[in-house]
Short mmCIF file of C-alpha atoms in Angstrom, two decimals:
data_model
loop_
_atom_site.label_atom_id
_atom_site.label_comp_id
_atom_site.label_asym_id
_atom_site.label_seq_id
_atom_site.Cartn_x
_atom_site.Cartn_y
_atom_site.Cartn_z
CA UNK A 1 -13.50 -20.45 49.13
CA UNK A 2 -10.74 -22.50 48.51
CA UNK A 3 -9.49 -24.93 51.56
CA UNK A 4 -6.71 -25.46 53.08
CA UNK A 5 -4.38 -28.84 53.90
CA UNK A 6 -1.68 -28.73 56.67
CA UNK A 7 1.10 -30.66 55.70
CA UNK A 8 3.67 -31.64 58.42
CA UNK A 9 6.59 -33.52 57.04
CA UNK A 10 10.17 -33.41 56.66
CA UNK A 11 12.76 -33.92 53.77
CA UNK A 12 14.17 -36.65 55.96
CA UNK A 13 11.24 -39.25 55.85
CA UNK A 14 11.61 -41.50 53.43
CA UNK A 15 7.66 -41.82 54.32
CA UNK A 16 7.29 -38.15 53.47
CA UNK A 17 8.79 -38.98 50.25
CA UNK A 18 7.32 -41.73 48.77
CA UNK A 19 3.52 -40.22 49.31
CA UNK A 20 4.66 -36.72 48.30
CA UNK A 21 3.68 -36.71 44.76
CA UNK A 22 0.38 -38.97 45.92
CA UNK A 23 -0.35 -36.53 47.96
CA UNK A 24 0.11 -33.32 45.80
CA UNK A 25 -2.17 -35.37 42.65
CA UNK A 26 -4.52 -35.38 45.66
CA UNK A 27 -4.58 -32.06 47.10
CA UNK A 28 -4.54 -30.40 42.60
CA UNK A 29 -7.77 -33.51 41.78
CA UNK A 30 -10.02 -31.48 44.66
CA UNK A 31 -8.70 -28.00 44.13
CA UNK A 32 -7.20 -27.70 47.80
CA UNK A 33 -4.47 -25.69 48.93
CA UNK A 34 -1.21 -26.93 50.76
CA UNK A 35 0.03 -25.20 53.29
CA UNK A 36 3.50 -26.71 54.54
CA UNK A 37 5.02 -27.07 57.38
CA UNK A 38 8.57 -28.54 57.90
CA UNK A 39 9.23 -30.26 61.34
CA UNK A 40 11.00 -32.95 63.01
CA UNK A 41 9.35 -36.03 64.88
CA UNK A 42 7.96 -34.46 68.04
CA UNK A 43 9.03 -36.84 70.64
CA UNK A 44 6.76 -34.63 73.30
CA UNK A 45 3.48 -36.46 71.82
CA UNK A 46 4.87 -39.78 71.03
CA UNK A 47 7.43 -39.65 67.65
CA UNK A 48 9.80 -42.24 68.26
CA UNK A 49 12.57 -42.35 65.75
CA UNK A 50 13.51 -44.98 63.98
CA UNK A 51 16.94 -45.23 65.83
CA UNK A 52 15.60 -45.19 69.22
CA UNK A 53 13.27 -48.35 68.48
CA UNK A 54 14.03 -52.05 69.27
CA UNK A 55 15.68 -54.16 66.48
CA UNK A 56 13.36 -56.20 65.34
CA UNK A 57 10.83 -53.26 64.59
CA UNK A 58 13.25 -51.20 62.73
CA UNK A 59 13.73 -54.45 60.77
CA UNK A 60 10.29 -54.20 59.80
CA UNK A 61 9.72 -50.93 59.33
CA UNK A 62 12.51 -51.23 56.56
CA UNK A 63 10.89 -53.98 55.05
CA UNK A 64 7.77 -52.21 55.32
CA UNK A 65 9.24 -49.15 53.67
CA UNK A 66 10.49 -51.21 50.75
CA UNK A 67 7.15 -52.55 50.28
CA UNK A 68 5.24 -49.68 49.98
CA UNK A 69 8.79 -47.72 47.99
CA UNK A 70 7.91 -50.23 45.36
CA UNK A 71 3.78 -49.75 45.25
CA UNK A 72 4.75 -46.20 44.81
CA UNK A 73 7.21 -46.90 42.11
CA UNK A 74 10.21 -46.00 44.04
CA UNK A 75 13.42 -47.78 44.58
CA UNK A 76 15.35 -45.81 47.92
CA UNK A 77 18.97 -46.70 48.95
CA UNK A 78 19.82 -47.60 51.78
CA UNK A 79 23.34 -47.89 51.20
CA UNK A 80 25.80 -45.46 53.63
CA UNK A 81 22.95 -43.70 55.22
CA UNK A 82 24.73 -43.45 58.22
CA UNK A 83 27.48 -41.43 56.31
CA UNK A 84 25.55 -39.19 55.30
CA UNK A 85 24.61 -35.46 57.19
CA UNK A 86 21.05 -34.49 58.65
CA UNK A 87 19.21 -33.22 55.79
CA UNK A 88 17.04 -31.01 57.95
CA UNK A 89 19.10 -27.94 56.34
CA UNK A 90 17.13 -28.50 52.93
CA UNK A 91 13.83 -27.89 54.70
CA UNK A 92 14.59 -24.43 55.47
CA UNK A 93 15.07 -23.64 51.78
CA UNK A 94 12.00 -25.33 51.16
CA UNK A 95 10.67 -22.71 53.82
CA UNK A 96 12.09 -20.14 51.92
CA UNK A 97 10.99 -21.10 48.57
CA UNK A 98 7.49 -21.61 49.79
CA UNK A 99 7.43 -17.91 51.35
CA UNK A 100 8.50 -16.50 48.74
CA UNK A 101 5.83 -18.00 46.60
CA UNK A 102 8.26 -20.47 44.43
CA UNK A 103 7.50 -23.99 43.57
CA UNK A 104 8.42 -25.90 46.49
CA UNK A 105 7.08 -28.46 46.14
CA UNK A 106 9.14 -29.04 42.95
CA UNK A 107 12.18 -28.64 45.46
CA UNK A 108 10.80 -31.06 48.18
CA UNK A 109 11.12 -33.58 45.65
CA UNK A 110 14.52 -32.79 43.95
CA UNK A 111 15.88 -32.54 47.64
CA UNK A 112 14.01 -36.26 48.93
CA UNK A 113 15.09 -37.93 45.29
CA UNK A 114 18.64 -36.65 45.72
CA UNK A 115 18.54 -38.03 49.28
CA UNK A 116 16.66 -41.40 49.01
CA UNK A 117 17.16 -42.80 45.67
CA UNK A 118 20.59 -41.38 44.97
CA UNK A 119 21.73 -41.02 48.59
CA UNK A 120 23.55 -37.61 48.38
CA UNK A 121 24.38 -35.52 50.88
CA UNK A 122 21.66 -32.88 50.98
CA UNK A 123 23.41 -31.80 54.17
CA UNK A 124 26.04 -30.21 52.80
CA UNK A 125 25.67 -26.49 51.76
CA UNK A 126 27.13 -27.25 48.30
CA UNK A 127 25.38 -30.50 47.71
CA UNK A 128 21.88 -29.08 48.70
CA UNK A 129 22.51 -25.40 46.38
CA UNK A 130 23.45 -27.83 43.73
CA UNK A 131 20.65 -29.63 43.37
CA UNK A 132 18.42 -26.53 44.10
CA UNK A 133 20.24 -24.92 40.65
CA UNK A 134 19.57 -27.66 38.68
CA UNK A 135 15.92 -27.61 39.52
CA UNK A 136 16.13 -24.03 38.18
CA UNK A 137 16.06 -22.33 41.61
CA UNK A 138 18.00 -19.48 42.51
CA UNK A 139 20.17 -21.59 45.25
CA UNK A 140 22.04 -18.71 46.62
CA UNK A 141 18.97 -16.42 46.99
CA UNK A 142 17.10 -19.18 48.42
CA UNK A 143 19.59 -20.19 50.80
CA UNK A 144 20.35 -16.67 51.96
CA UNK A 145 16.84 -16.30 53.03
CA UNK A 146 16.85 -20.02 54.19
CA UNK A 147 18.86 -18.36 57.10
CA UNK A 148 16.85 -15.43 58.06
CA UNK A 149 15.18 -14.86 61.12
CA UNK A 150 11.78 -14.93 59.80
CA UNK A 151 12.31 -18.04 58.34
CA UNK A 152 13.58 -19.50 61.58
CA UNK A 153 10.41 -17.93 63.11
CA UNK A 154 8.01 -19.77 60.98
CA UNK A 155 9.62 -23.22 61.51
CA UNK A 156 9.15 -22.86 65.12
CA UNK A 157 5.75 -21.62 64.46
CA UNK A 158 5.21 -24.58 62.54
CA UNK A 159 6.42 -26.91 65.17
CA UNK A 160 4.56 -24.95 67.39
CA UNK A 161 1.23 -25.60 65.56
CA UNK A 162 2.43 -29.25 65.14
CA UNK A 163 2.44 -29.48 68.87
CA UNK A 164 -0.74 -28.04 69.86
CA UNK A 165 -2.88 -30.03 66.98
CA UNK A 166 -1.18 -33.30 68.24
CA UNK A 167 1.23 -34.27 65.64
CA UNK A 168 3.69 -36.86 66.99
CA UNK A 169 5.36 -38.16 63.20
CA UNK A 170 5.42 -37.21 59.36
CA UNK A 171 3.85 -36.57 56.91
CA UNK A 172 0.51 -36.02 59.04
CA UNK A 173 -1.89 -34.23 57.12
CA UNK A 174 -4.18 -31.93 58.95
CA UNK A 175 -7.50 -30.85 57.31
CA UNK A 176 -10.70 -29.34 58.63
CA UNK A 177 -9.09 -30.30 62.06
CA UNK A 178 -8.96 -33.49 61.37
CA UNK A 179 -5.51 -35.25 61.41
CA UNK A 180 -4.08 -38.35 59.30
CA UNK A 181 -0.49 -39.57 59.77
CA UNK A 182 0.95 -41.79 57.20
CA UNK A 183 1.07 -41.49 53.63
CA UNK A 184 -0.96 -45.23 53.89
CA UNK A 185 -3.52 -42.97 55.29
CA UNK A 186 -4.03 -40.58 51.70
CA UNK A 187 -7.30 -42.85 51.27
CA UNK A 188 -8.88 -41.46 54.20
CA UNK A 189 -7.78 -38.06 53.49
CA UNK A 190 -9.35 -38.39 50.25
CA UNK A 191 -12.48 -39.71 51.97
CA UNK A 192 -12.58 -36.65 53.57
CA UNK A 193 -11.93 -34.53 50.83
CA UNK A 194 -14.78 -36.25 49.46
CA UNK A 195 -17.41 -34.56 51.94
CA UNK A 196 -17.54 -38.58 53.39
CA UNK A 197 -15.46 -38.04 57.32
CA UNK A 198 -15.48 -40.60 59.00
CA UNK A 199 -16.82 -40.03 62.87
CA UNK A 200 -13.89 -39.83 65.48
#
């Protein structure tokens, strides 16, 4: 029987983004299954934002960010990101494309590169259904559907799940009940994946 990882991220988290494809060589090398699940921070069990945190930790957590963009091979902008709309609009067509069986993945990533190494809008309707064309998605089906009730239903069942398990940030990955947050923590993940779990 094949098993099962919850993934809780968002296209906003530039953390998100830089272990995605880590993360999906991971999940393919042990035959596992992804199941996603697209939420914000949940400030309820701790998620802190990186706006609402003193100075001189934001400062680090960019230079911290940079450090690990570049051990991943990425190179993010940070230019204008305060001009820029949330992106959380993106996530329900990655909802949508995951329902109905597309590869969403392959959108997660056109969506997070377009947003953190070219810095685009992915906010705007015709910025996000552009970039979902040229990935070879049907935009307009996908973000017809992104707008549904039963998608909006699943994202607050996914937030809903989020809550209960005890997710607080993204990406936390959450498998055999066991929960990792950080895409620094992939290693244990894999650990686990292994058959070796570490005791609590």
């Amino acid at each position: 029987m094949t098993k099962t990882i919850d993934y809780f991220f968002s296209i906003g988290s530039p953390w998100a983004f830089i272990g995605l494809e880590p993360f999906a060589a991971l999940a393919a090398q042990y035959d596992v299954n992804i199941r996603p699940h697209v939420i914000p921070l949940i400030e309820e069990n701790g998620g802190i934002y990186s706006r609402n945190r003193p100075e001189v930790r934001r400062a680090y957590w960019t230079k911290d960010l940079k450090r690990w963009a570049a051990l991943r091979g990425k190179v993010l902008s940070f230019d204008n990101r305060a001009g820029l709309s949330d992106p959380a609009p993106a996530g329900a067509l990655v909802v949508a494309a995951f329902e109905a069986d597309e590869d969403w993945l392959a959108l997660t990533l056109a969506f997070q590169e377009a947003f953190w190494v070219r810095g685009e809008d992915i906010g705007s309707a015709e910025v996000r259904l552009a970039i979902a064309s040229a990935a070879g998605f049907d935009a307009a089906a996908l973000e017809e559907r992104s707008q549904s009730g039963a998608i909006a239903d699943l994202r607050k069942a996914s937030y809903e799940t989020a809550k209960s398990a005890g997710v607080f940030g993204v990406p936390t990955y959450r498998f055999e009940d066991e929960l990792y947050w950080g895409q620094d923590s992939l290693h244990f993940l894999e650990r686990h994946l292994k058959g070796e779990r570490l005791a609590a």
